[in-house]
Amino acid sequence: MIDDFENVLSALIALRHRETEEYFTKCQQAQEEGYQKPDISFTSIDKLMLIWKELFPQRDLRYRDSKFFAAFEKDGIEQEYSATQMSDGERSVLYLSAQVLCVPERKILIIDEPEIHLHRSLINRLWVILEQFRPDCLFIYITHDTQFAAMHSHAEKIWIREFDGENWKIAQPGHSELPEDLLLDILGNRNPVLFVEGEKNSYDTKLYTYLYPQYYVIPCGSCSQVIARTKAFQNIKSLHHCDVYGIIDRDYRSEYEIAKYKENKIYTIEVSEVENLFLIDGLLKIIAEHMAIEPNTAISAIHSYVIEERFKKQIQTQICQSVVAQLKYQLNSAEISKTNEQEAKRSLDNILANIDFEKIKKEQEKIFNDALAEGYASVLKVFNEKGIVKSVGHFFGIENKNFCQLVLGLLNGEKREAIISVIKPYLPMEIPLYDN
């Protein structure tokens, strides 16, 4: 663009002169032959000004004496600056627009990395407008920007799967239950994929990013989204070369439910939820030693607090929530006929008849009471209470809210290997922990 900028603008000016001459010739011919003159022609520079105004509504593009200027008003006074004084983004818009408008009719335009030199807010808008002004041309974009590709929802996508220096392997992503921007993001990634619960900055994502550094960790929000996206990815045959896993909290899931998810490479951790990983004994010992606190004293105090002050007081609520979770799973897993009304009612009646509420309640009461009798490690496996991890910092002489951040900081530093070694037994062994 640096070397070609003036030449491209000169070419656009020359094109305008030709369009003006063609219009003048048509007017002469109309006058000589006695028919109505044609409407005033819409030149390439007129089109350029419309494109500019669409992208920079606060500035006008002016053309005067074969030169371009940008004009704006400040404090009631109009000010101008030339093309040579424009910002990189403005010059890019001017240059690319002029290039596209100068291309002869019915050509193929190959645009390599359209995202370069343009702010994300301008990229898609610019190329959509240019496509509208050149419907006679075929636009082919070569890009690493998956968001740009996904925003062109009408376009055909071609994925470069592999290039060995001589041979190209390409494919079309095809239909998928995954959002297109996420699918394209995964296709551009070379690492195994790990879908996790939580948001981008949640403890889930941060912790799993440290624990699985060789994976492309994708937060999905809810566990249902982890399950749905992992299954959807498994069903895309064109992506079978990618290793993809889902990891979810144990929550109130039964062993049967956990086993069923494993069939789709969706695995649970060995504690009720990811926050409980911050509370395992091995990690508490590392934190105590780091803070120069006697480990046994701190660990004993936390055991007593979690069991006596939190778990015992909530055990009936936990049992109730677990019963509800089991009922929901059985209802969601049941197949209700869709063929006719009578068959639907019959299948529903069969489902309800086979659900034994009292049996489920007794099973869950036993699980939670056994955990209470067995002690701290068993409690962490069943106790579903995210707030606990935010209330133990004071046992180490720090603010409660800073405890998890301290753990993550140490995990990203000199204590990394020690922390991974104590957390590893609680992680699904089916998901490889690659060497760092």
CSV table of C-alpha atoms in Angstrom, one decimal:
chain,number,residue,atom,x,y,z
A,1,MET,CA,0.0,0.0,0.0
A,2,ILE,CA,2.9,2.4,0.7
A,3,ASP,CA,4.3,2.0,-2.8
A,4,ASP,CA,1.0,1.7,-4.6
A,5,PHE,CA,-1.2,4.3,-2.9
A,6,GLU,CA,-0.8,7.2,-5.3
A,7,ASN,CA,-0.9,4.9,-8.4
A,8,VAL,CA,-4.2,3.4,-7.3
A,9,LEU,CA,-5.8,6.8,-6.7
A,10,SER,CA,-4.5,8.0,-10.1
A,11,ALA,CA,-6.1,4.9,-11.7
A,12,LEU,CA,-9.4,5.8,-10.1
A,13,ILE,CA,-9.2,9.4,-11.3
A,14,ALA,CA,-8.4,8.1,-14.8
A,15,LEU,CA,-11.4,5.8,-14.6
A,16,ARG,CA,-13.6,8.8,-13.6
A,17,HIS,CA,-12.3,10.7,-16.6
A,18,ARG,CA,-13.2,7.8,-18.9
A,19,GLU,CA,-16.7,7.5,-17.4
A,20,THR,CA,-17.2,11.3,-17.8
A,21,GLU,CA,-16.0,11.1,-21.5
A,22,GLU,CA,-18.4,8.2,-22.1
A,23,TYR,CA,-21.2,10.1,-20.6
A,24,PHE,CA,-20.3,13.2,-22.7
A,25,THR,CA,-20.2,11.1,-25.8
A,26,LYS,CA,-23.7,9.6,-25.1
A,27,CYS,CA,-25.0,13.1,-24.5
A,28,GLN,CA,-23.6,14.3,-27.9
A,29,GLN,CA,-25.1,11.3,-29.6
A,30,ALA,CA,-28.5,11.9,-28.0
A,31,GLN,CA,-28.5,15.5,-29.2
A,32,GLU,CA,-27.4,14.6,-32.7
A,33,GLU,CA,-30.1,11.9,-33.0
A,34,GLY,CA,-32.8,13.9,-31.3
A,35,TYR,CA,-33.6,11.8,-28.2
A,36,GLN,CA,-33.5,12.5,-24.5
A,37,LYS,CA,-30.1,12.8,-22.9
A,38,PRO,CA,-29.1,10.0,-20.4
A,39,ASP,CA,-29.2,10.7,-16.6
A,40,ILE,CA,-26.0,12.0,-15.1
A,41,SER,CA,-23.6,9.1,-14.6
A,42,PHE,CA,-22.7,7.8,-11.1
A,43,THR,CA,-18.9,7.8,-11.3
A,44,SER,CA,-16.4,5.6,-9.4
A,45,ILE,CA,-15.4,8.6,-7.3
A,46,ASP,CA,-19.1,9.1,-6.4
A,47,LYS,CA,-19.2,5.5,-5.3
A,48,LEU,CA,-15.9,6.0,-3.3
A,49,MET,CA,-17.5,8.9,-1.4
A,50,LEU,CA,-20.5,6.8,-0.5
A,51,ILE,CA,-18.4,4.0,0.8
A,52,TRP,CA,-16.3,6.5,2.8
A,53,LYS,CA,-19.4,8.1,4.3
A,54,GLU,CA,-20.8,4.7,5.4
A,55,LEU,CA,-17.6,3.9,7.3
A,56,PHE,CA,-16.7,7.4,8.5
A,57,PRO,CA,-20.0,9.2,9.0
A,58,GLN,CA,-18.3,12.1,10.9
A,59,ARG,CA,-16.0,12.9,8.0
A,60,ASP,CA,-16.6,13.8,4.4
A,61,LEU,CA,-14.4,12.7,1.5
A,62,ARG,CA,-13.7,15.6,-0.9
A,63,TYR,CA,-12.2,15.5,-4.4
A,64,ARG,CA,-10.6,18.7,-5.7
A,65,ASP,CA,-7.9,19.4,-8.3
A,66,SER,CA,-7.2,15.6,-8.7
A,67,LYS,CA,-6.6,15.2,-5.0
A,68,PHE,CA,-8.5,13.7,-2.1
A,69,PHE,CA,-9.2,15.4,1.2
A,70,ALA,CA,-11.0,14.4,4.4
A,71,ALA,CA,-13.2,17.2,5.9
A,72,PHE,CA,-14.8,17.5,9.4
A,73,GLU,CA,-16.2,20.3,11.5
A,74,LYS,CA,-14.7,21.3,14.9
A,75,ASP,CA,-16.0,24.1,17.0
A,76,GLY,CA,-18.1,25.3,14.1
A,77,ILE,CA,-15.1,25.6,11.8
A,78,GLU,CA,-14.6,23.2,8.9
A,79,GLN,CA,-11.2,21.6,8.7
A,80,GLU,CA,-9.5,19.5,6.0
A,81,TYR,CA,-6.5,17.3,5.7
A,82,SER,CA,-5.0,15.6,2.7
A,83,ALA,CA,-4.8,11.8,1.9
A,84,THR,CA,-1.2,11.8,2.9
A,85,GLN,CA,-2.2,13.0,6.4
A,86,MET,CA,-4.9,10.4,6.9
A,87,SER,CA,-4.6,7.7,9.5
A,88,ASP,CA,-3.6,4.1,8.5
A,89,GLY,CA,-7.2,3.0,8.8
A,90,GLU,CA,-8.5,5.8,6.6
A,91,ARG,CA,-5.8,5.3,4.0
A,92,SER,CA,-6.5,1.6,4.0
A,93,VAL,CA,-10.2,2.2,3.3
A,94,LEU,CA,-9.4,4.7,0.6
A,95,TYR,CA,-6.8,2.4,-1.0
A,96,LEU,CA,-8.8,-0.9,-0.9
A,97,SER,CA,-12.0,0.8,-2.1
A,98,ALA,CA,-10.2,2.4,-5.0
A,99,GLN,CA,-8.6,-1.0,-5.9
A,100,VAL,CA,-11.9,-2.8,-5.9
A,101,LEU,CA,-13.7,0.0,-7.9
A,102,CYS,CA,-11.0,-0.1,-10.6
A,103,VAL,CA,-11.1,-3.8,-11.2
A,104,PRO,CA,-12.6,-4.6,-14.7
A,105,GLU,CA,-16.0,-6.2,-14.9
A,106,ARG,CA,-16.7,-9.9,-14.0
A,107,LYS,CA,-13.3,-10.6,-12.4
A,108,ILE,CA,-12.2,-12.7,-9.4
A,109,LEU,CA,-10.7,-10.7,-6.5
A,110,ILE,CA,-8.5,-12.6,-4.1
A,111,ILE,CA,-8.0,-10.7,-0.9
A,112,ASP,CA,-5.2,-12.0,1.3
A,113,GLU,CA,-5.7,-11.2,5.1
A,114,PRO,CA,-8.4,-8.5,4.8
A,115,GLU,CA,-8.0,-7.9,8.6
A,116,ILE,CA,-4.6,-6.3,8.2
A,117,HIS,CA,-4.4,-2.5,8.9
A,118,LEU,CA,-8.1,-2.2,9.7
A,119,HIS,CA,-9.9,-2.0,13.1
A,120,ARG,CA,-12.2,-5.0,13.7
A,121,SER,CA,-15.2,-2.6,13.7
A,122,LEU,CA,-14.4,-1.7,10.0
A,123,ILE,CA,-13.3,-5.0,8.4
A,124,ASN,CA,-16.7,-6.6,7.8
A,125,ARG,CA,-18.6,-3.4,7.0
A,126,LEU,CA,-16.0,-2.4,4.4
A,127,TRP,CA,-16.0,-5.7,2.5
A,128,VAL,CA,-19.8,-6.1,2.7
A,129,ILE,CA,-20.1,-2.6,1.1
A,130,LEU,CA,-17.5,-3.3,-1.5
A,131,GLU,CA,-19.2,-6.6,-2.4
A,132,GLN,CA,-22.5,-4.6,-2.9
A,133,PHE,CA,-20.8,-2.2,-5.2
A,134,ARG,CA,-19.2,-5.0,-7.3
A,135,PRO,CA,-21.9,-7.7,-7.6
A,136,ASP,CA,-20.3,-8.7,-10.9
A,137,CYS,CA,-17.1,-9.9,-9.2
A,138,LEU,CA,-16.3,-13.0,-7.1
A,139,PHE,CA,-14.6,-12.2,-3.8
A,140,ILE,CA,-12.3,-14.8,-2.3
A,141,TYR,CA,-10.8,-14.1,1.1
A,142,ILE,CA,-7.8,-15.8,2.6
A,143,THR,CA,-7.9,-15.1,6.4
A,144,HIS,CA,-6.9,-16.3,9.8
A,145,ASP,CA,-9.6,-14.2,11.4
A,146,THR,CA,-12.4,-16.6,12.2
A,147,GLN,CA,-14.7,-13.9,13.4
A,148,PHE,CA,-14.4,-12.2,10.0
A,149,ALA,CA,-15.2,-15.5,8.3
A,150,ALA,CA,-18.1,-16.2,10.5
A,151,MET,CA,-19.6,-12.8,9.9
A,152,HIS,CA,-19.8,-13.6,6.2
A,153,SER,CA,-22.7,-15.9,6.9
A,154,HIS,CA,-23.7,-16.1,3.2
A,155,ALA,CA,-20.3,-17.1,2.0
A,156,GLU,CA,-19.0,-20.5,1.2
A,157,LYS,CA,-16.2,-21.5,3.6
A,158,ILE,CA,-13.2,-23.6,2.6
A,159,TRP,CA,-10.9,-24.9,5.4
A,160,ILE,CA,-7.2,-25.6,4.8
A,161,ARG,CA,-6.8,-28.8,6.9
A,162,GLU,CA,-3.2,-29.4,6.1
A,163,PHE,CA,-0.2,-28.4,3.9
A,164,ASP,CA,2.9,-30.5,3.8
A,165,GLY,CA,4.9,-28.1,1.6
A,166,GLU,CA,3.7,-29.6,-1.6
A,167,ASN,CA,0.1,-30.9,-1.1
A,168,TRP,CA,-2.9,-29.1,0.2
A,169,LYS,CA,-5.7,-30.9,2.0
A,170,ILE,CA,-8.9,-28.8,2.1
A,171,ALA,CA,-12.5,-29.4,3.2
A,172,GLN,CA,-15.8,-27.6,3.8
A,173,PRO,CA,-16.8,-27.4,7.4
A,174,GLY,CA,-20.4,-28.3,6.5
A,175,HIS,CA,-23.4,-28.1,8.8
A,176,SER,CA,-22.8,-28.4,12.5
A,177,GLU,CA,-24.8,-27.8,15.7
A,178,LEU,CA,-21.9,-25.7,16.9
A,179,PRO,CA,-22.0,-21.9,16.4
A,180,GLU,CA,-20.2,-21.1,13.2
A,181,ASP,CA,-17.7,-18.8,14.8
A,182,LEU,CA,-16.8,-21.4,17.3
A,183,LEU,CA,-16.5,-24.1,14.7
A,184,LEU,CA,-14.2,-22.0,12.6
A,185,ASP,CA,-12.2,-21.1,15.6
A,186,ILE,CA,-11.7,-24.8,16.4
A,187,LEU,CA,-10.8,-25.6,12.7
A,188,GLY,CA,-8.0,-23.0,12.9
A,189,ASN,CA,-6.6,-24.6,16.0
A,190,ARG,CA,-4.0,-27.4,16.0
A,191,ASN,CA,-4.3,-28.5,19.6
A,192,PRO,CA,-6.7,-31.0,21.2
A,193,VAL,CA,-9.9,-29.3,22.3
A,194,LEU,CA,-11.3,-29.2,25.8
A,195,PHE,CA,-14.8,-27.9,26.5
A,196,VAL,CA,-15.3,-26.7,30.1
A,197,GLU,CA,-18.0,-25.1,32.2
A,198,GLY,CA,-17.8,-21.4,33.2
A,199,GLU,CA,-17.1,-18.2,31.4
A,200,LYS,CA,-13.9,-16.8,29.9
A,201,ASN,CA,-12.6,-15.4,33.2
A,202,SER,CA,-14.1,-18.0,35.6
A,203,TYR,CA,-12.1,-20.2,37.9
A,204,ASP,CA,-13.1,-23.2,35.7
A,205,THR,CA,-11.4,-21.8,32.6
A,206,LYS,CA,-8.4,-20.4,34.4
A,207,LEU,CA,-7.7,-23.6,36.3
A,208,TYR,CA,-8.2,-25.9,33.4
A,209,THR,CA,-6.0,-23.6,31.2
A,210,TYR,CA,-3.2,-24.1,33.6
A,211,LEU,CA,-3.8,-27.8,34.1
A,212,TYR,CA,-4.1,-28.6,30.4
A,213,PRO,CA,-1.7,-26.1,28.7
A,214,GLN,CA,-1.5,-28.2,25.5
A,215,TYR,CA,-5.3,-28.0,25.0
A,216,TYR,CA,-7.5,-25.4,23.3
A,217,VAL,CA,-9.7,-24.7,26.4
A,218,ILE,CA,-13.2,-23.4,25.4
A,219,PRO,CA,-15.5,-22.2,28.1
A,220,CYS,CA,-19.2,-23.0,27.4
A,221,GLY,CA,-21.1,-21.6,30.3
A,222,SER,CA,-23.3,-24.3,31.5
A,223,CYS,CA,-22.7,-28.0,31.8
A,224,SER,CA,-25.5,-28.7,29.3
A,225,GLN,CA,-23.5,-26.6,26.7
A,226,VAL,CA,-20.4,-28.6,27.4
A,227,ILE,CA,-22.3,-31.8,26.8
A,228,ALA,CA,-24.1,-30.5,23.7
A,229,ARG,CA,-20.9,-29.1,22.1
A,230,THR,CA,-18.8,-32.1,22.8
A,231,LYS,CA,-21.4,-34.4,21.3
A,232,ALA,CA,-21.8,-32.1,18.3
A,233,PHE,CA,-18.1,-32.1,17.7
A,234,GLN,CA,-17.9,-35.9,17.9
A,235,ASN,CA,-20.5,-36.1,15.2
A,236,ILE,CA,-18.5,-34.0,12.7
A,237,LYS,CA,-16.7,-36.7,10.7
A,238,SER,CA,-14.5,-34.3,8.9
A,239,LEU,CA,-12.9,-33.3,12.2
A,240,HIS,CA,-12.3,-36.8,13.5
A,241,HIS,CA,-8.5,-36.2,13.5
A,242,CYS,CA,-9.0,-33.7,16.4
A,243,ASP,CA,-9.0,-35.0,19.9
A,244,VAL,CA,-12.0,-33.4,21.7
A,245,TYR,CA,-13.1,-33.8,25.3
A,246,GLY,CA,-15.6,-32.3,27.7
A,247,ILE,CA,-15.1,-31.9,31.4
A,248,ILE,CA,-17.9,-31.2,33.8
A,249,ASP,CA,-18.5,-31.0,37.5
A,250,ARG,CA,-19.6,-34.1,39.3
A,251,ASP,CA,-22.5,-32.2,40.9
A,252,TYR,CA,-25.3,-34.6,41.9
A,253,ARG,CA,-24.7,-37.1,39.1
A,254,SER,CA,-25.2,-40.8,39.6
A,255,GLU,CA,-22.5,-43.3,38.6
A,256,TYR,CA,-24.8,-44.5,35.8
A,257,GLU,CA,-25.1,-40.9,34.4
A,258,ILE,CA,-21.4,-40.4,34.6
A,259,ALA,CA,-20.8,-43.7,32.7
A,260,LYS,CA,-23.2,-42.6,30.0
A,261,TYR,CA,-21.4,-39.3,29.4
A,262,LYS,CA,-18.1,-41.1,29.1
A,263,GLU,CA,-19.4,-42.7,25.9
A,264,ASN,CA,-19.2,-39.3,24.3
A,265,LYS,CA,-15.8,-38.4,25.9
A,266,ILE,CA,-17.5,-36.2,28.5
A,267,TYR,CA,-15.8,-36.7,31.9
A,268,THR,CA,-16.4,-35.6,35.5
A,269,ILE,CA,-13.9,-34.6,38.1
A,270,GLU,CA,-13.7,-36.5,41.4
A,271,VAL,CA,-15.2,-33.7,43.5
A,272,SER,CA,-18.6,-32.2,43.4
A,273,GLU,CA,-17.6,-29.1,41.5
A,274,VAL,CA,-14.4,-27.4,40.3
A,275,GLU,CA,-14.2,-25.0,43.3
A,276,ASN,CA,-13.7,-28.0,45.6
A,277,LEU,CA,-10.4,-28.7,43.8
A,278,PHE,CA,-9.1,-25.6,45.6
A,279,LEU,CA,-9.9,-27.3,48.9
A,280,ILE,CA,-8.3,-30.7,48.6
A,281,ASP,CA,-5.8,-31.5,51.4
A,282,GLY,CA,-2.7,-31.7,49.2
A,283,LEU,CA,-3.3,-28.2,47.9
A,284,LEU,CA,-4.1,-26.8,51.3
A,285,LYS,CA,-0.8,-28.1,52.6
A,286,ILE,CA,1.1,-26.3,49.7
A,287,ILE,CA,-0.7,-23.1,50.5
A,288,ALA,CA,0.0,-23.3,54.2
A,289,GLU,CA,3.7,-24.0,53.7
A,290,HIS,CA,3.9,-21.1,51.2
A,291,MET,CA,2.3,-18.8,53.8
A,292,ALA,CA,4.6,-20.2,56.6
A,293,ILE,CA,1.7,-21.6,58.5
A,294,GLU,CA,1.8,-25.0,60.3
A,295,PRO,CA,-0.1,-27.2,57.7
A,296,ASN,CA,-1.8,-29.6,60.1
A,297,THR,CA,-3.3,-26.8,62.1
A,298,ALA,CA,-4.7,-25.0,59.1
A,299,ILE,CA,-6.0,-28.2,57.4
A,300,SER,CA,-7.6,-29.4,60.7
A,301,ALA,CA,-9.4,-26.0,61.1
A,302,ILE,CA,-10.6,-26.0,57.5
A,303,HIS,CA,-11.9,-29.6,57.9
A,304,SER,CA,-13.9,-28.6,61.0
A,305,TYR,CA,-15.2,-25.5,59.3
A,306,VAL,CA,-16.3,-27.2,56.1
A,307,ILE,CA,-17.9,-30.2,57.8
A,308,GLU,CA,-19.4,-28.7,61.0
A,309,GLU,CA,-20.2,-25.2,59.9
A,310,ARG,CA,-21.2,-25.8,56.3
A,311,PHE,CA,-22.0,-29.4,55.3
A,312,LYS,CA,-23.9,-30.5,58.4
A,313,LYS,CA,-26.1,-27.5,58.4
A,314,GLN,CA,-26.9,-28.0,54.7
A,315,ILE,CA,-27.1,-31.7,54.4
A,316,GLN,CA,-30.9,-32.0,54.2
A,317,THR,CA,-30.9,-29.3,51.5
A,318,GLN,CA,-28.1,-31.1,49.6
A,319,ILE,CA,-30.1,-34.4,49.8
A,320,CYS,CA,-33.2,-32.7,48.5
A,321,GLN,CA,-31.3,-31.1,45.6
A,322,SER,CA,-29.7,-34.4,44.8
A,323,VAL,CA,-33.1,-36.2,44.7
A,324,VAL,CA,-34.4,-33.5,42.4
A,325,ALA,CA,-31.4,-33.9,40.1
A,326,GLN,CA,-31.9,-37.7,39.9
A,327,LEU,CA,-35.6,-37.2,39.0
A,328,LYS,CA,-34.8,-34.6,36.3
A,329,TYR,CA,-32.2,-36.9,34.8
A,330,GLN,CA,-34.6,-39.8,34.6
A,331,LEU,CA,-37.3,-37.7,33.1
A,332,ASN,CA,-34.9,-36.1,30.6
A,333,SER,CA,-33.5,-39.5,29.6
A,334,ALA,CA,-36.9,-41.0,29.0
A,335,GLU,CA,-38.3,-41.4,25.5
A,336,ILE,CA,-41.8,-40.3,25.0
A,337,SER,CA,-43.6,-41.3,21.9
A,338,LYS,CA,-44.3,-38.6,19.3
A,339,THR,CA,-46.4,-40.8,17.0
A,340,ASN,CA,-49.8,-40.2,18.5
A,341,GLU,CA,-51.5,-38.8,21.7
A,342,GLN,CA,-52.4,-42.2,23.2
A,343,GLU,CA,-49.0,-43.6,22.7
A,344,ALA,CA,-47.4,-40.5,24.2
A,345,LYS,CA,-49.6,-40.8,27.3
A,346,ARG,CA,-48.9,-44.5,27.6
A,347,SER,CA,-45.1,-44.0,27.5
A,348,LEU,CA,-45.3,-41.1,30.0
A,349,ASP,CA,-47.4,-43.3,32.4
A,350,ASN,CA,-44.8,-46.0,32.1
A,351,ILE,CA,-42.0,-43.6,32.9
A,352,LEU,CA,-43.7,-42.2,36.0
A,353,ALA,CA,-44.6,-45.7,37.2
A,354,ASN,CA,-41.0,-46.7,37.0
A,355,ILE,CA,-39.7,-43.7,39.0
A,356,ASP,CA,-39.5,-44.7,42.7
A,357,PHE,CA,-39.2,-41.5,44.7
A,358,GLU,CA,-38.7,-43.2,48.1
A,359,LYS,CA,-36.0,-45.4,46.7
A,360,ILE,CA,-34.2,-42.4,45.2
A,361,LYS,CA,-34.5,-40.5,48.4
A,362,LYS,CA,-33.1,-43.4,50.5
A,363,GLU,CA,-30.1,-43.8,48.1
A,364,GLN,CA,-29.3,-40.1,48.3
A,365,GLU,CA,-29.6,-40.0,52.1
A,366,LYS,CA,-27.2,-42.9,52.3
A,367,ILE,CA,-24.7,-41.2,49.9
A,368,PHE,CA,-24.6,-38.0,52.0
A,369,ASN,CA,-24.7,-39.6,55.4
A,370,ASP,CA,-21.9,-42.0,54.4
A,371,ALA,CA,-19.9,-39.0,53.2
A,372,LEU,CA,-20.4,-37.3,56.5
A,373,ALA,CA,-19.2,-40.5,58.4
A,374,GLU,CA,-16.2,-41.0,56.1
A,375,GLY,CA,-14.9,-37.5,56.5
A,376,TYR,CA,-13.5,-34.5,54.6
A,377,ALA,CA,-12.4,-36.1,51.3
A,378,SER,CA,-15.9,-37.8,50.8
A,379,VAL,CA,-17.6,-34.5,51.7
A,380,LEU,CA,-15.8,-32.7,48.9
A,381,LYS,CA,-17.0,-35.4,46.5
A,382,VAL,CA,-20.7,-34.7,47.2
A,383,PHE,CA,-20.9,-31.2,48.7
A,384,ASN,CA,-22.2,-28.8,46.0
A,385,GLU,CA,-21.6,-25.4,47.5
A,386,LYS,CA,-19.5,-22.9,45.4
A,387,GLY,CA,-19.3,-20.3,48.3
A,388,ILE,CA,-17.0,-22.4,50.5
A,389,VAL,CA,-13.9,-21.7,48.5
A,390,LYS,CA,-14.5,-18.0,49.0
A,391,SER,CA,-14.5,-18.3,52.8
A,392,VAL,CA,-11.3,-20.1,53.7
A,393,GLY,CA,-8.7,-17.4,53.0
A,394,HIS,CA,-8.6,-16.2,56.6
A,395,PHE,CA,-7.2,-19.6,57.7
A,396,PHE,CA,-4.0,-18.6,55.8
A,397,GLY,CA,-3.9,-15.0,57.0
A,398,ILE,CA,-5.3,-13.5,53.7
A,399,GLU,CA,-8.6,-12.1,52.7
A,400,ASN,CA,-11.1,-14.8,51.7
A,401,LYS,CA,-11.7,-13.3,48.3
A,402,ASN,CA,-7.9,-13.6,47.5
A,403,PHE,CA,-7.6,-17.3,48.2
A,404,CYS,CA,-8.4,-18.6,44.7
A,405,GLN,CA,-6.2,-16.0,43.0
A,406,LEU,CA,-3.3,-17.0,45.3
A,407,VAL,CA,-3.7,-20.6,44.1
A,408,LEU,CA,-3.8,-19.6,40.5
A,409,GLY,CA,-0.8,-17.4,40.9
A,410,LEU,CA,1.2,-20.2,42.4
A,411,LEU,CA,0.0,-22.6,39.7
A,412,ASN,CA,1.4,-20.3,37.1
A,413,GLY,CA,4.7,-20.1,39.0
A,414,GLU,CA,7.3,-22.1,41.0
A,415,LYS,CA,4.6,-24.3,42.7
A,416,ARG,CA,3.2,-25.4,39.4
A,417,GLU,CA,4.4,-29.0,39.4
A,418,ALA,CA,3.6,-29.6,43.0
A,419,ILE,CA,0.0,-28.3,42.6
A,420,ILE,CA,-0.6,-30.3,39.5
A,421,SER,CA,0.7,-33.5,41.2
A,422,VAL,CA,-1.9,-33.1,44.0
A,423,ILE,CA,-4.8,-32.2,41.8
A,424,LYS,CA,-4.1,-34.8,39.1
A,425,PRO,CA,-5.8,-37.7,41.0
A,426,TYR,CA,-9.0,-35.8,41.0
A,427,LEU,CA,-9.0,-35.2,37.2
A,428,PRO,CA,-10.4,-37.6,34.6
A,429,MET,CA,-7.6,-40.1,33.7
A,430,GLU,CA,-9.1,-40.4,30.2
A,431,ILE,CA,-8.0,-36.9,29.3
A,432,PRO,CA,-4.2,-37.0,28.8
A,433,LEU,CA,-2.2,-34.5,30.7
A,434,TYR,CA,0.5,-33.9,28.0
A,435,ASP,CA,4.0,-33.0,29.0
A,436,ASN,CA,4.5,-29.3,29.4
